[in-house]
Coordinates of N, CA and C in Angstrom, one line a residue:
M16 N 17.2 19.5 11.0 CA 17.6 19.3 9.6 C 17.3 20.6 8.8
A17 N 18.2 21.0 7.9 CA 18.0 22.2 7.1 C 18.3 21.9 5.7
C18 N 17.8 22.6 4.8 CA 18.0 22.5 3.4 C 18.6 23.8 2.8
W19 N 19.5 23.7 2.0 CA 20.1 24.9 1.4 C 19.4 25.2 0.0
I20 N 18.9 26.4 -0.1 CA 18.2 26.7 -1.3 C 18.8 28.1 -1.7
S21 N 19.5 28.2 -2.8 CA 19.9 29.5 -3.3 C 20.6 30.3 -2.3
N22 N 21.6 29.7 -1.6 CA 22.4 30.4 -0.7 C 21.7 30.9 0.6
A23 N 20.5 30.3 0.8 CA 19.7 30.6 2.0 C 19.3 29.3 2.6
I24 N 18.9 29.4 3.9 CA 18.5 28.2 4.6 C 17.1 28.2 5.0
C25 N 16.5 27.1 4.9 CA 15.1 26.9 5.2 C 15.0 25.7 6.2
Q26 N 14.4 25.9 7.3 CA 14.3 24.9 8.4 C 13.3 23.8 8.0
V27 N 13.7 22.5 8.0 CA 12.8 21.4 7.7 C 12.7 20.5 8.9
R28 N 11.6 20.3 9.4 CA 11.5 19.4 10.5 C 10.7 18.1 10.1
P29 N 11.4 17.0 10.4 CA 10.7 15.7 10.0 C 9.4 15.5 10.8
A30 N 8.4 14.9 10.1 CA 7.1 14.7 10.7 C 7.3 13.7 11.8
K31 N 6.6 13.9 12.9 CA 6.5 12.8 14.0 C 5.1 12.3 14.1
L32 N 5.0 11.1 14.1 CA 3.7 10.5 14.2 C 3.5 10.0 15.7
R33 N 3.1 11.0 16.5 CA 2.9 10.7 17.9 C 1.6 11.4 18.3
T34 N 1.1 11.0 19.4 CA -0.1 11.7 19.9 C 0.2 13.1 20.4
V35 N -0.8 13.9 20.5 CA -0.7 15.3 20.9 C -0.3 15.4 22.3
N36 N -0.6 14.4 23.1 CA -0.3 14.4 24.5 C 1.2 14.0 24.9
S37 N 1.9 13.8 23.8 CA 3.3 13.4 24.0 C 4.1 14.5 24.7
D38 N 4.9 14.1 25.7 CA 5.7 15.1 26.4 C 6.8 15.7 25.5
E39 N 7.1 15.0 24.4 CA 8.1 15.5 23.5 C 7.7 16.8 22.9
Y40 N 6.4 17.0 22.7 CA 5.9 18.3 22.1 C 5.8 19.4 23.1
G41 N 5.5 19.0 24.4 CA 5.3 20.0 25.4 C 4.1 20.8 25.2
A42 N 3.1 20.3 24.5 CA 1.9 21.1 24.3 C 1.2 21.4 25.6
Q43 N 0.7 22.6 25.7 CA 0.0 22.9 27.0 C -1.2 23.9 26.6
G44 N -2.1 24.0 27.5 CA -3.2 25.0 27.3 C -4.1 24.6 26.1
T45 N -4.4 25.6 25.3 CA -5.3 25.4 24.2 C -4.7 24.6 23.1
E46 N -3.3 24.6 23.0 CA -2.7 23.7 22.0 C -2.9 22.2 22.3
A47 N -3.1 21.9 23.5 CA -3.3 20.5 23.9 C -4.7 20.1 24.0
E48 N -5.7 21.0 23.8 CA -7.1 20.7 24.0 C -7.8 20.1 22.7
F49 N -8.7 19.3 23.0 CA -9.5 18.8 21.9 C -10.9 19.5 21.8
E50 N -11.5 19.5 20.7 CA -12.8 20.1 20.5 C -13.8 19.4 21.2
A51 N -14.7 20.1 22.0 CA -15.7 19.4 22.8 C -16.6 18.6 21.8
G52 N -16.9 17.4 22.2 CA -17.8 16.6 21.4 C -17.0 15.8 20.3
S53 N -15.7 15.9 20.2 CA -15.0 15.2 19.2 C -14.5 13.9 19.7
R54 N -14.7 13.5 20.9 CA -14.2 12.3 21.5 C -12.7 12.2 21.5
G55 N -12.1 13.4 21.7 CA -10.6 13.4 21.7 C -10.0 13.2 20.4
R56 N -10.7 13.4 19.3 CA -10.1 13.1 18.0 C -9.7 14.4 17.2
V57 N -10.3 15.6 17.5 CA -10.0 16.8 16.7 C -9.5 17.8 17.7
L58 N -8.4 18.4 17.4 CA -7.9 19.5 18.2 C -8.8 20.7 18.2
R59 N -8.7 21.4 19.2 CA -9.5 22.6 19.3 C -9.2 23.5 18.2
N60 N -10.2 24.2 17.5 CA -10.0 24.9 16.4 C -10.9 26.1 16.4
L61 N -10.6 27.2 15.6 CA -11.4 28.4 15.5 C -12.7 28.2 14.8
L62 N -12.9 27.2 14.0 CA -14.1 26.9 13.3 C -15.1 26.0 14.2
G63 N -14.6 25.5 15.3 CA -15.4 24.6 16.1 C -15.8 23.3 15.5
I64 N -14.9 22.8 14.5 CA -15.1 21.5 13.8 C -14.9 20.4 14.8
R65 N -15.8 19.4 14.9 CA -15.7 18.3 15.8 C -15.5 17.0 15.1
S66 N -15.8 17.0 13.8 CA -15.8 15.7 13.0 C -14.4 15.6 12.3
T67 N -13.8 14.4 12.4 CA -12.5 14.2 11.8 C -12.7 14.3 10.2
R68 N -13.9 13.8 9.7 CA -14.1 13.8 8.3 C -14.2 15.3 7.8
E69 N -15.0 16.1 8.6 CA -15.1 17.5 8.2 C -13.8 18.2 8.2
M70 N -12.9 17.9 9.3 CA -11.6 18.5 9.4 C -10.8 18.2 8.2
A71 N -10.8 16.9 7.8 CA -10.0 16.4 6.7 C -10.5 17.1 5.4
R72 N -11.8 17.2 5.2 CA -12.4 17.9 4.1 C -11.9 19.3 3.9
R73 N -12.0 20.0 5.1 CA -11.7 21.5 5.1 C -10.1 21.6 4.8
E74 N -9.3 20.7 5.4 CA -7.9 20.8 5.1 C -7.6 20.5 3.7
S75 N -8.2 19.6 3.1 CA -8.0 19.2 1.7 C -8.5 20.4 0.8
E76 N -9.6 21.1 1.1 CA -10.0 22.2 0.3 C -9.0 23.4 0.4
A77 N -8.5 23.6 1.7 CA -7.5 24.6 1.9 C -6.2 24.3 1.1
L78 N -5.8 23.1 1.1 CA -4.6 22.7 0.3 C -4.8 22.9 -1.2
L79 N -6.0 22.5 -1.7 CA -6.3 22.7 -3.1 C -6.3 24.2 -3.4
A80 N -6.9 25.0 -2.6 CA -6.9 26.5 -2.9 C -5.5 27.1 -2.8
A81 N -4.7 26.6 -1.9 CA -3.3 27.2 -1.7 C -2.5 26.7 -2.9
T82 N -2.6 25.5 -3.4 CA -1.9 25.0 -4.5 C -2.3 25.8 -5.7
Q83 N -3.5 26.1 -5.9 CA -3.9 26.9 -7.1 C -3.4 28.3 -7.0
Q84 N -3.4 28.9 -5.8 CA -2.8 30.2 -5.6 C -1.4 30.2 -5.9
L85 N -0.6 29.2 -5.4 CA 0.8 29.1 -5.6 C 1.1 28.9 -7.1
I86 N 0.3 28.2 -7.8 CA 0.5 28.0 -9.2 C 0.3 29.3 -10.0
D87 N -0.8 30.0 -9.6 CA -1.1 31.3 -10.3 C 0.0 32.3 -10.0
D88 N 0.6 32.3 -8.8 CA 1.6 33.3 -8.4 C 3.0 33.0 -9.0
T89 N 3.2 31.8 -9.6 CA 4.5 31.4 -10.0 C 4.6 31.6 -11.5
D90 N 5.8 32.2 -11.9 CA 6.1 32.4 -13.3 C 6.7 31.2 -13.9
V91 N 6.6 31.0 -15.1 CA 7.2 29.8 -15.8 C 8.7 29.7 -15.6
D92 N 9.4 30.9 -15.7 CA 10.8 31.0 -15.6 C 11.3 31.4 -14.2
Q93 N 10.4 31.3 -13.2 CA 10.7 31.7 -11.8 C 11.8 30.9 -11.2
R94 N 12.8 31.4 -10.6 CA 13.8 30.7 -9.8 C 13.4 30.8 -8.3
F95 N 13.2 29.6 -7.7 CA 12.8 29.6 -6.3 C 13.9 29.9 -5.4
V96 N 13.6 30.7 -4.4 CA 14.5 31.0 -3.3 C 13.9 30.5 -2.0
A97 N 14.6 30.5 -0.9 CA 14.2 29.9 0.3 C 12.9 30.5 0.8
D98 N 12.7 31.8 0.6 CA 11.5 32.5 1.0 C 10.3 31.9 0.2
D99 N 10.4 31.6 -1.1 CA 9.3 31.0 -1.8 C 9.0 29.6 -1.2
I100 N 10.0 28.8 -0.9 CA 9.7 27.4 -0.4 C 9.1 27.5 1.0
C101 N 9.6 28.4 1.8 CA 9.0 28.5 3.2 C 7.7 29.1 3.2
R102 N 7.3 29.9 2.2 CA 6.0 30.5 2.1 C 4.9 29.5 1.7
M103 N 5.3 28.4 1.1 CA 4.2 27.4 0.6 C 3.4 26.8 1.8
P104 N 4.0 26.3 2.8 CA 3.1 25.7 3.9 C 2.3 26.9 4.6
R105 N 2.9 28.0 4.7 CA 2.2 29.1 5.4 C 1.0 29.5 4.5
T106 N 1.1 29.5 3.2 CA -0.1 29.8 2.3 C -1.2 28.8 2.6
W107 N -0.9 27.6 2.8 CA -1.9 26.6 3.0 C -2.5 26.6 4.4
L108 N -1.7 26.8 5.4 CA -2.1 26.8 6.8 C -2.7 28.1 7.3
S109 N -2.5 29.2 6.6 CA -3.0 30.5 7.0 C -4.5 30.6 6.4
G110 N -4.8 29.8 5.6 CA -6.2 29.7 5.2 C -6.8 30.6 4.3

């Protein structure tokens, strides 16, 4: 699925609510591993977080910080282009 924004295209993939072990994703190696001590609930991560609550808290904090940064970087009369829209999740997920 794709959306057209200002004569450019931005790929949009619908969210899938499936387990990480699903063959549909084809996850292998470290992408399919869980953090030791997380009882198979938290994917392996660079911070070594094992608690689902801690991971949710960190993700929420990162989303709030990214939202504030995007608000600060956006002008009142700014016209959004595909690159602007595609940059938003990267800002959040790059931390």
